Every structure is written in C-alpha cells, then in structure tokens.
Tab-separated table of C-alpha atoms in Angstrom:
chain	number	residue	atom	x	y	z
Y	1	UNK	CA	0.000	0.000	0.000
Y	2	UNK	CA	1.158	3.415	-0.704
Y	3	UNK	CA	-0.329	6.605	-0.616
Y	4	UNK	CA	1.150	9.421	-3.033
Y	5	UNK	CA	-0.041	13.301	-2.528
Y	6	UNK	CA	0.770	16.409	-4.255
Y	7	UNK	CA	-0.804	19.716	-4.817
Y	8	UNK	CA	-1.654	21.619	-8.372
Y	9	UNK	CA	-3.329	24.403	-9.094
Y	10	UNK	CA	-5.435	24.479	-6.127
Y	11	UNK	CA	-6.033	20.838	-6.164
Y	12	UNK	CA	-4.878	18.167	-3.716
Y	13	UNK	CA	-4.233	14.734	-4.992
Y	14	UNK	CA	-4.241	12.041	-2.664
Y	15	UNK	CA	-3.281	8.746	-4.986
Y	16	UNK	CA	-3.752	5.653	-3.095
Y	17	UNK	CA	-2.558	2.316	-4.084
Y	18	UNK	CA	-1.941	-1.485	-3.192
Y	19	UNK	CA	-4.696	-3.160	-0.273
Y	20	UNK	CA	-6.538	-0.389	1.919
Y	21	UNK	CA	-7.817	-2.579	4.902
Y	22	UNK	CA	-7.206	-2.923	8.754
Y	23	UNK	CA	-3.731	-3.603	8.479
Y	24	UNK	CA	-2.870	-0.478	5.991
Y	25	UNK	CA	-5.721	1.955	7.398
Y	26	UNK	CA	-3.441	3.593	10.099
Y	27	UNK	CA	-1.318	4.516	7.311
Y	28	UNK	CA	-4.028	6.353	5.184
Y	29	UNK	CA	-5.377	8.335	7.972
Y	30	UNK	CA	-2.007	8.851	8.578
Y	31	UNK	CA	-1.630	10.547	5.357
Y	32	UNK	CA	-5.042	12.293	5.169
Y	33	UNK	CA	-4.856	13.683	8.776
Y	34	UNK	CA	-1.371	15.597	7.130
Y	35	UNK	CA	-3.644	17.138	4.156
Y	36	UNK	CA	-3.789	20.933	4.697
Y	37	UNK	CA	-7.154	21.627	3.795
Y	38	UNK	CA	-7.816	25.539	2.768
Y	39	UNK	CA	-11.195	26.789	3.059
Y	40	UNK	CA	-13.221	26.035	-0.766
Y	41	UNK	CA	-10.199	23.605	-1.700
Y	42	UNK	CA	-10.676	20.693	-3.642
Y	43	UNK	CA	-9.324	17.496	-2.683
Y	44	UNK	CA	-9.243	14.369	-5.053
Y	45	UNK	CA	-8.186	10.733	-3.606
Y	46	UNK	CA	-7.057	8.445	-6.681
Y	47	UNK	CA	-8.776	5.336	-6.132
Y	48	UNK	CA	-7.880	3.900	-9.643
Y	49	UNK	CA	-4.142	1.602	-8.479
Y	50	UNK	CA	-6.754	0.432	-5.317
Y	51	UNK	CA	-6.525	-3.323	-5.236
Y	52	UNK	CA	-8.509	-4.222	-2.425
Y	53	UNK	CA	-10.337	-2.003	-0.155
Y	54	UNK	CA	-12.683	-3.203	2.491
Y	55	UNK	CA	-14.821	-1.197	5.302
Y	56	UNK	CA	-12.177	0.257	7.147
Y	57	UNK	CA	-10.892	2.017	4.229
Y	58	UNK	CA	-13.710	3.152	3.241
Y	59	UNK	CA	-14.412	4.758	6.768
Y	60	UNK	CA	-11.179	6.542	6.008
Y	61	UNK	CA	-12.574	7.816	3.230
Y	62	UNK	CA	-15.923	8.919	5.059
Y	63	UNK	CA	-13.591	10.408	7.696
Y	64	UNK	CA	-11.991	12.546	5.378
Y	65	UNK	CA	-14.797	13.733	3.622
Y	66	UNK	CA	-16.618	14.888	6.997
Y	67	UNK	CA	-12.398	17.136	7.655
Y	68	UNK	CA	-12.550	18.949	4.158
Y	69	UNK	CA	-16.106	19.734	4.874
Y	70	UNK	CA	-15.568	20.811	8.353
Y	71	UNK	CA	-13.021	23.285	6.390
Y	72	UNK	CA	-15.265	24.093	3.304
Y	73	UNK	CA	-13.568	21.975	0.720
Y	74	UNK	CA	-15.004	19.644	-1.326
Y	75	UNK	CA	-14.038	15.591	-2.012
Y	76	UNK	CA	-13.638	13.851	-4.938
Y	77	UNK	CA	-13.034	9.991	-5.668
Y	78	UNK	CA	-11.464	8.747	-8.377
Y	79	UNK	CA	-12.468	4.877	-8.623
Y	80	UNK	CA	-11.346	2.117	-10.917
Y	81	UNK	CA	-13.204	-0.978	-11.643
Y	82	UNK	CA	-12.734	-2.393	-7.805
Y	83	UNK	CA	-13.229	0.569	-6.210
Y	84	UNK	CA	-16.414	1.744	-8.328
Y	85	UNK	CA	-18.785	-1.260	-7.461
Y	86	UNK	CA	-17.618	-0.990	-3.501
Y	87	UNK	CA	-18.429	2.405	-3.253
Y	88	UNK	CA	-21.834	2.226	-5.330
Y	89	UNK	CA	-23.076	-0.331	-2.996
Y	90	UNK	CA	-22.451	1.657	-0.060
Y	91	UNK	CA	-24.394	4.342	-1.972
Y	92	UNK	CA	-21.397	6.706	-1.013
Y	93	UNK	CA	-21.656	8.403	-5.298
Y	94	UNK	CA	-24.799	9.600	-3.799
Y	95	UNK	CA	-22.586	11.606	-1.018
Y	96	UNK	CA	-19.469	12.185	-2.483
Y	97	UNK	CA	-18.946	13.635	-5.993
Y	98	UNK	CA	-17.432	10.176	-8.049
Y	99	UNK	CA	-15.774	9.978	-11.420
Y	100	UNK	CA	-15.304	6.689	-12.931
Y	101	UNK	CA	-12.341	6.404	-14.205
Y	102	UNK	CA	-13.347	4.196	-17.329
Y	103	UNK	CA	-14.865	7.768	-18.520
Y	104	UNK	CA	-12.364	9.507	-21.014
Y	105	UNK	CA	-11.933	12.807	-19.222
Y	106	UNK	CA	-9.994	13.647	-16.401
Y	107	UNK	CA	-11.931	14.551	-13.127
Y	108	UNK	CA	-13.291	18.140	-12.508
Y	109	UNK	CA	-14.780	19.951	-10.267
Y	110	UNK	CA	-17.250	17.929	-8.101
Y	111	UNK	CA	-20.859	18.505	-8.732
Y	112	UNK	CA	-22.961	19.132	-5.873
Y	113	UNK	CA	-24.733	16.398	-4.090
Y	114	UNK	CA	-28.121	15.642	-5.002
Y	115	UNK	CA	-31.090	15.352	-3.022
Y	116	UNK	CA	-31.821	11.262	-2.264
Y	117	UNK	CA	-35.183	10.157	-3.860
C-alpha cells in the first residue's frame, strides 16, 4: 500500500494504491490527517491503483470527507473498476462527488450532491 499526494493548481491529490484494509488503514489516515485543507479547496483521492479495499478504508474515506467539509472543501473519488462497485453499494456516489475512471476525461470539479429520492 502506498499513498502518493501532491498539490496543483489548487487541487490536492491524494493517490492511493496497493490493499486499503485494517492492516494499511493507520497509514491512510495517517496521510489524510497531514492534508492541509484551505477553506473552498478541492481534494481528489485516486482510487484507480486500489486493489482491495474493504470497510475500514472506506471509513477513512468517510472520515476525510466529513475534515474537508468541516473546512469548506469539497471531495472527490477517483475509482477504478474495484473501487467503483464498492463504493456504489455503499451508496457513497450519492454523497461524495465520483468519477469513474473508465470515462475519457480527467476529473473536474465535483458537482454538488443531489437530493436522495
């Protein structure tokens, strides 16, 4: 597992990749607790080189979604193929702005949430 972040043009990157589970969550928090989040940033984590991710990752995720909104930024995932159908299920595209990464363009701006049905 590694976690890879950098910061361009206003955007933070957070690229994750390898197995995100109980053993390898410490580490990702780890790495997200360090993310200096400006008020109205944008933050992206890179799901796409995710091999395995179970619960505990994806309360990682949650966690940092709930610490750039507590600083009025806005989260974006980036999922592959494995990461996509995990984070469906869990209804979490319906929270959290999502880009597939099968789609040909490169992730934008997130789109507000929309109202559940």
């Amino acid at each position: 597992m590694s976690v890879t972040v950098s910061s361009t043009g206003g955007v933070t990157w957070a690229r994750l990749s390898g197995e995100i589970d109980t053993y390898t969550v410490p580490d990702v928090r780890a790495a997200f607790e360090e993310l200096a989040i400006e008020p109205g940033q944008k933050v992206v984590v890179d799901l796409r080189d995710v091999t395995f991710l179970d619960s505990s990752g994806l309360g990682a995720v949650i966690g940092l979604y709930h610490h750039v909104g507590e600083h009025g930024g806005r989260l974006q995932l980036v999922c592959g193929d494995i990461t996509l159908r995990l984070v469906r299920l869990m209804h979490l595209d319906q929270v959290i702005d999502v880009v597939d990464a099968s789609e040909p363009s490169e992730p934008s701006e997130p789109s507000e949430p929309s109202e559940p049905s």
